[in-house]
């Protein structure tokens, strides 16, 4: 019987299991660290809304309910993932944190923290691109000890606070959305970095990704000159979140912030205002330490993703720019899956 192991029960892992089943791989096991599907989405901040409409936020095999032109919240998307896993009767093993993977001529041996071991000739890495949010280690005597958050650690009680001075470090999609949420009842400073490029969320009444898809830009190969230009500029949809619009909302934009200042025993003052709390929203790191043994024989000067692609039967999906702009988007997973050279096992 054709079989495979998938690591990660987020949208990428669930969709990959479905697509493998369509290819005749009927023994597919998904190993998930947490106790529920979509843990990365569950951990994101309250009020998060996807920047792709429902039409481009659904997985193969099951449509997401609601108006296809509107944008789902994180709770709606998590509920959809639960429905997806149940409707397709996917074999998900929760509480299985993969700690080590070994490969030999007979395939991959996957070891979990609970002592269980799994074996297959095909292994899919579907842990997603939002694994470990950037943070900053603070001294115990820092004024901001316990007052610095990430998009994952900030709770609803903080997002609904009033009359506080907040500093949001990082002006990507999450940083801008958090700043807009907080400024309704607080003073907010947004620390910007590189010059940002934006896309309208809708154009001529349609989701911007409708046009990117129609113009074949979503799946344009990453080596194409236009794709390279897109990657360098890294534009994202930001309706109402351009700098002048944020300023109109009352958000104070300031230059790049030196994180070392957070370790001071004294509070930070910006524009005469003492900062009460801080959010670091500068991005994420991946943790692939559990693959180190598997990749040990690969040349050390190779990029991580090149090392993965050089090992027969090992695949990775749902990472930015694996093949194109669409690789890191929900809508791009099926496209990248079809490009894989699957083993007949």
Short mmCIF file of C-alpha atoms in Angstrom, two decimals, residues 36-327:
data_model
loop_
_atom_site.label_atom_id
_atom_site.label_comp_id
_atom_site.label_asym_id
_atom_site.label_seq_id
_atom_site.Cartn_x
_atom_site.Cartn_y
_atom_site.Cartn_z
CA UNK A 36 -5.53 20.20 17.66
CA UNK A 37 -5.30 21.08 13.97
CA UNK A 38 -4.14 24.54 12.94
CA UNK A 39 -2.19 25.30 16.11
CA UNK A 40 -0.22 28.12 14.47
CA UNK A 41 -3.46 29.86 13.50
CA UNK A 42 -4.95 29.32 16.96
CA UNK A 43 -1.97 31.01 18.58
CA UNK A 44 -2.14 34.17 16.52
CA UNK A 45 -3.59 37.33 18.04
CA UNK A 46 -7.30 37.97 18.47
CA UNK A 47 -8.75 39.99 15.62
CA UNK A 48 -6.44 38.55 12.96
CA UNK A 49 -8.03 38.53 9.52
CA UNK A 50 -6.50 36.71 6.56
CA UNK A 51 -5.46 38.98 3.68
CA UNK A 52 -6.71 36.46 1.10
CA UNK A 53 -10.46 36.16 0.58
CA UNK A 54 -12.28 32.89 1.24
CA UNK A 55 -12.02 32.02 -2.45
CA UNK A 56 -8.23 31.90 -2.08
CA UNK A 57 -8.15 30.61 1.50
CA UNK A 58 -9.72 27.20 0.93
CA UNK A 59 -8.06 23.84 0.53
CA UNK A 60 -8.61 21.29 -2.24
CA UNK A 61 -11.57 19.01 -1.66
CA UNK A 62 -13.76 21.23 0.52
CA UNK A 63 -15.01 24.80 0.10
CA UNK A 64 -14.96 27.19 3.02
CA UNK A 65 -18.40 28.48 3.99
CA UNK A 66 -19.38 32.14 3.73
CA UNK A 67 -19.11 34.87 1.13
CA UNK A 68 -16.24 33.88 -1.18
CA UNK A 69 -15.26 37.53 -1.70
CA UNK A 70 -14.92 38.38 1.99
CA UNK A 71 -11.97 37.73 4.31
CA UNK A 72 -12.13 35.06 7.04
CA UNK A 73 -11.01 35.64 10.61
CA UNK A 74 -8.54 33.29 12.23
CA UNK A 75 -11.39 31.64 14.16
CA UNK A 76 -13.37 31.01 10.99
CA UNK A 77 -10.31 29.51 9.32
CA UNK A 78 -9.51 27.26 12.30
CA UNK A 79 -13.12 26.05 12.32
CA UNK A 80 -12.78 25.31 8.61
CA UNK A 81 -9.62 23.26 9.24
CA UNK A 82 -11.46 21.24 11.88
CA UNK A 83 -14.29 20.58 9.43
CA UNK A 84 -11.79 19.65 6.73
CA UNK A 85 -9.97 17.08 8.90
CA UNK A 86 -13.29 15.55 10.05
CA UNK A 87 -14.96 15.48 6.63
CA UNK A 88 -11.99 13.74 5.03
CA UNK A 89 -11.37 11.38 7.99
CA UNK A 90 -7.66 12.17 8.05
CA UNK A 91 -5.37 10.06 10.25
CA UNK A 92 -3.90 12.67 12.61
CA UNK A 93 -1.78 11.60 15.59
CA UNK A 94 -1.86 14.48 18.09
CA UNK A 95 0.75 14.99 20.81
CA UNK A 96 3.47 13.58 18.55
CA UNK A 97 6.34 16.05 18.52
CA UNK A 98 8.96 14.91 16.02
CA UNK A 99 12.40 15.16 17.62
CA UNK A 100 14.61 13.30 15.15
CA UNK A 101 14.53 11.89 11.63
CA UNK A 102 16.99 9.34 10.23
CA UNK A 103 17.16 8.24 6.63
CA UNK A 104 18.72 5.15 5.05
CA UNK A 105 18.23 3.06 1.95
CA UNK A 106 14.90 1.80 3.27
CA UNK A 107 13.36 5.23 3.92
CA UNK A 108 12.87 7.52 6.91
CA UNK A 109 12.64 6.65 10.59
CA UNK A 110 10.74 9.35 12.47
CA UNK A 111 11.15 9.50 16.25
CA UNK A 112 8.63 11.32 18.46
CA UNK A 113 9.02 12.76 21.95
CA UNK A 114 6.54 10.24 23.37
CA UNK A 115 8.80 7.35 22.30
CA UNK A 116 6.81 6.31 19.25
CA UNK A 117 8.62 5.61 15.99
CA UNK A 118 7.21 5.77 12.47
CA UNK A 119 8.70 4.61 9.19
CA UNK A 120 8.03 5.51 5.57
CA UNK A 121 9.84 6.04 2.29
CA UNK A 122 8.14 9.41 1.92
CA UNK A 123 8.25 12.26 4.44
CA UNK A 124 6.52 15.63 4.00
CA UNK A 125 7.56 18.65 6.04
CA UNK A 126 4.43 20.79 6.42
CA UNK A 127 5.18 22.76 9.58
CA UNK A 128 4.56 26.12 7.89
CA UNK A 129 6.43 29.40 7.87
CA UNK A 130 5.09 30.87 11.13
CA UNK A 131 6.81 28.70 13.71
CA UNK A 132 8.83 30.84 16.13
CA UNK A 133 8.07 34.58 16.35
CA UNK A 134 11.02 36.91 16.68
CA UNK A 135 11.52 38.00 20.27
CA UNK A 136 14.22 39.59 22.38
CA UNK A 137 15.75 38.26 25.63
CA UNK A 138 15.23 40.68 28.49
CA UNK A 139 17.15 40.99 31.74
CA UNK A 140 15.13 40.46 34.92
CA UNK A 141 15.80 44.05 35.97
CA UNK A 142 14.64 45.50 32.65
CA UNK A 143 11.77 47.97 32.98
CA UNK A 144 9.98 46.04 30.22
CA UNK A 145 10.39 42.58 31.70
CA UNK A 146 6.95 40.99 31.26
CA UNK A 147 5.75 43.90 29.14
CA UNK A 148 7.06 42.80 25.72
CA UNK A 149 4.83 40.63 23.53
CA UNK A 150 4.75 38.93 20.13
CA UNK A 151 1.70 38.46 17.87
CA UNK A 152 1.38 35.01 19.50
CA UNK A 153 1.86 35.92 23.16
CA UNK A 154 -0.32 39.01 23.31
CA UNK A 155 -3.66 38.16 24.87
CA UNK A 156 -7.09 39.64 24.36
CA UNK A 157 -6.90 41.54 27.67
CA UNK A 158 -3.99 43.56 26.28
CA UNK A 159 -5.62 44.20 22.91
CA UNK A 160 -8.70 45.55 24.66
CA UNK A 161 -6.78 47.78 27.09
CA UNK A 162 -7.30 51.54 27.27
CA UNK A 163 -5.22 54.68 27.77
CA UNK A 164 -1.81 53.04 27.41
CA UNK A 165 1.20 53.97 25.29
CA UNK A 166 2.23 51.13 22.99
CA UNK A 167 5.28 50.67 20.79
CA UNK A 168 4.81 48.21 17.91
CA UNK A 169 8.16 47.18 16.42
CA UNK A 170 7.78 45.91 12.87
CA UNK A 171 5.56 47.36 10.17
CA UNK A 172 4.65 44.28 8.17
CA UNK A 173 1.06 43.09 7.82
CA UNK A 174 0.77 41.92 11.45
CA UNK A 175 2.44 44.99 12.94
CA UNK A 176 0.18 47.34 11.02
CA UNK A 177 -2.97 45.40 11.85
CA UNK A 178 -2.09 45.31 15.56
CA UNK A 179 -1.31 49.04 15.58
CA UNK A 180 -4.72 49.77 14.02
CA UNK A 181 -6.47 47.64 16.63
CA UNK A 182 -4.70 49.25 19.58
CA UNK A 183 -4.97 52.88 18.48
CA UNK A 184 -8.75 52.87 18.92
CA UNK A 185 -8.28 53.35 22.68
CA UNK A 186 -4.54 53.94 23.11
CA UNK A 187 -1.57 55.96 21.92
CA UNK A 188 0.42 53.85 19.46
CA UNK A 189 3.90 54.28 18.00
CA UNK A 190 4.84 52.11 15.01
CA UNK A 191 8.54 51.52 14.41
CA UNK A 192 9.15 51.17 10.67
CA UNK A 193 12.03 49.54 8.86
CA UNK A 194 12.69 49.26 5.14
CA UNK A 195 10.52 51.10 2.65
CA UNK A 196 7.33 49.09 2.15
CA UNK A 197 5.51 48.25 -1.06
CA UNK A 198 1.76 47.70 -0.92
CA UNK A 199 -0.95 46.16 -3.04
CA UNK A 200 -4.60 47.17 -2.91
CA UNK A 201 -6.60 44.44 -1.19
CA UNK A 202 -9.25 44.77 -3.89
CA UNK A 203 -9.04 46.06 -7.46
CA UNK A 204 -12.10 46.71 -9.62
CA UNK A 205 -14.24 44.92 -7.07
CA UNK A 206 -12.16 41.75 -6.96
CA UNK A 207 -9.55 40.34 -4.58
CA UNK A 208 -6.06 41.39 -5.69
CA UNK A 209 -5.11 37.70 -5.85
CA UNK A 210 -7.76 37.21 -8.54
CA UNK A 211 -5.73 39.55 -10.75
CA UNK A 212 -2.37 38.11 -9.76
CA UNK A 213 -3.70 34.67 -10.61
CA UNK A 214 -5.22 35.78 -13.93
CA UNK A 215 -1.93 37.46 -14.90
CA UNK A 216 -0.03 34.28 -13.97
CA UNK A 217 2.04 36.20 -11.41
CA UNK A 218 1.17 34.06 -8.39
CA UNK A 219 2.94 31.01 -9.81
CA UNK A 220 5.60 32.77 -11.86
CA UNK A 221 8.84 30.81 -11.36
CA UNK A 222 11.12 32.41 -8.77
CA UNK A 223 14.02 32.65 -11.24
CA UNK A 224 12.04 34.85 -13.63
CA UNK A 225 13.24 38.46 -13.60
CA UNK A 226 9.79 39.74 -12.68
CA UNK A 227 9.46 37.24 -9.84
CA UNK A 228 12.85 38.36 -8.50
CA UNK A 229 11.65 41.95 -8.56
CA UNK A 230 8.45 40.99 -6.74
CA UNK A 231 10.44 39.13 -4.10
CA UNK A 232 12.75 42.07 -3.53
CA UNK A 233 9.89 44.52 -3.10
CA UNK A 234 7.77 41.99 -1.17
CA UNK A 235 4.45 43.88 -1.51
CA UNK A 236 1.45 42.81 0.54
CA UNK A 237 -2.23 43.82 0.55
CA UNK A 238 -2.81 46.64 3.01
CA UNK A 239 -6.13 48.39 2.61
CA UNK A 240 -6.18 51.31 5.01
CA UNK A 241 -2.68 50.53 6.27
CA UNK A 242 -0.44 52.75 4.19
CA UNK A 243 1.69 55.19 6.17
CA UNK A 244 -0.49 58.24 5.56
CA UNK A 245 -3.62 56.25 6.46
CA UNK A 246 -2.07 55.04 9.70
CA UNK A 247 -1.06 58.60 10.56
CA UNK A 248 -4.64 59.72 9.88
CA UNK A 249 -5.83 57.08 12.34
CA UNK A 250 -3.60 58.62 15.00
CA UNK A 251 -0.68 56.20 14.84
CA UNK A 252 2.73 57.85 15.21
CA UNK A 253 5.32 56.42 12.82
CA UNK A 254 8.91 56.44 14.01
CA UNK A 255 12.25 55.23 12.69
CA UNK A 256 13.77 51.78 13.19
CA UNK A 257 13.99 50.96 16.89
CA UNK A 258 17.11 49.60 18.60
CA UNK A 259 15.95 46.53 20.53
CA UNK A 260 18.85 46.84 22.97
CA UNK A 261 17.02 49.78 24.54
CA UNK A 262 14.44 47.35 25.90
CA UNK A 263 16.97 46.10 28.44
CA UNK A 264 17.22 49.46 30.17
CA UNK A 265 16.04 49.78 33.75
CA UNK A 266 14.35 53.02 32.73
CA UNK A 267 11.28 53.38 30.50
CA UNK A 268 11.51 54.49 26.89
CA UNK A 269 10.16 57.90 25.98
CA UNK A 270 8.95 58.71 22.47
CA UNK A 271 7.63 62.14 21.51
CA UNK A 272 7.41 62.96 25.21
CA UNK A 273 5.30 59.85 25.97
CA UNK A 274 6.49 57.04 28.26
CA UNK A 275 6.00 53.67 26.54
CA UNK A 276 4.04 51.23 28.69
CA UNK A 277 4.16 48.07 26.59
CA UNK A 278 5.85 46.73 23.45
CA UNK A 279 4.97 44.30 20.66
CA UNK A 280 7.74 42.77 18.54
CA UNK A 281 6.24 41.88 15.15
CA UNK A 282 9.34 41.57 12.99
CA UNK A 283 8.75 38.10 11.60
CA UNK A 284 9.39 34.43 12.29
CA UNK A 285 12.11 31.79 12.34
CA UNK A 286 11.77 28.16 11.33
CA UNK A 287 12.86 25.31 13.59
CA UNK A 288 14.08 22.36 11.56
CA UNK A 289 16.52 21.08 14.19
CA UNK A 290 14.71 17.73 14.15
CA UNK A 291 15.94 17.24 10.56
CA UNK A 292 19.64 17.74 11.35
CA UNK A 293 20.48 14.03 11.46
CA UNK A 294 18.65 13.46 8.21
CA UNK A 295 20.54 16.26 6.44
CA UNK A 296 23.95 15.60 8.03
CA UNK A 297 25.42 14.03 4.90
CA UNK A 298 24.54 16.96 2.67
CA UNK A 299 27.18 19.54 1.73
CA UNK A 300 27.43 22.19 4.44
CA UNK A 301 27.51 25.06 1.94
CA UNK A 302 24.08 24.17 0.55
CA UNK A 303 20.93 26.10 1.37
CA UNK A 304 18.57 24.22 3.70
CA UNK A 305 15.89 23.83 1.04
CA UNK A 306 18.45 22.57 -1.49
CA UNK A 307 19.54 19.95 1.03
CA UNK A 308 15.95 18.80 1.39
CA UNK A 309 15.34 18.64 -2.36
CA UNK A 310 18.45 16.48 -2.84
CA UNK A 311 17.13 13.68 -0.63
CA UNK A 312 14.84 11.23 -2.39
CA UNK A 313 11.44 10.96 -0.72
CA UNK A 314 11.83 14.09 1.42
CA UNK A 315 9.55 17.00 0.54
CA UNK A 316 8.76 20.40 1.99
CA UNK A 317 5.73 22.57 1.27
CA UNK A 318 4.17 25.88 2.34
CA UNK A 319 7.32 27.95 2.67
CA UNK A 320 7.75 31.39 1.05
CA UNK A 321 9.25 31.34 -2.43
CA UNK A 322 9.91 27.62 -2.70
CA UNK A 323 8.96 27.87 -6.37
CA UNK A 324 7.05 31.16 -6.65
CA UNK A 325 5.20 33.95 -4.81
CA UNK A 326 2.32 31.56 -4.27
CA UNK A 327 4.41 29.01 -2.35
#
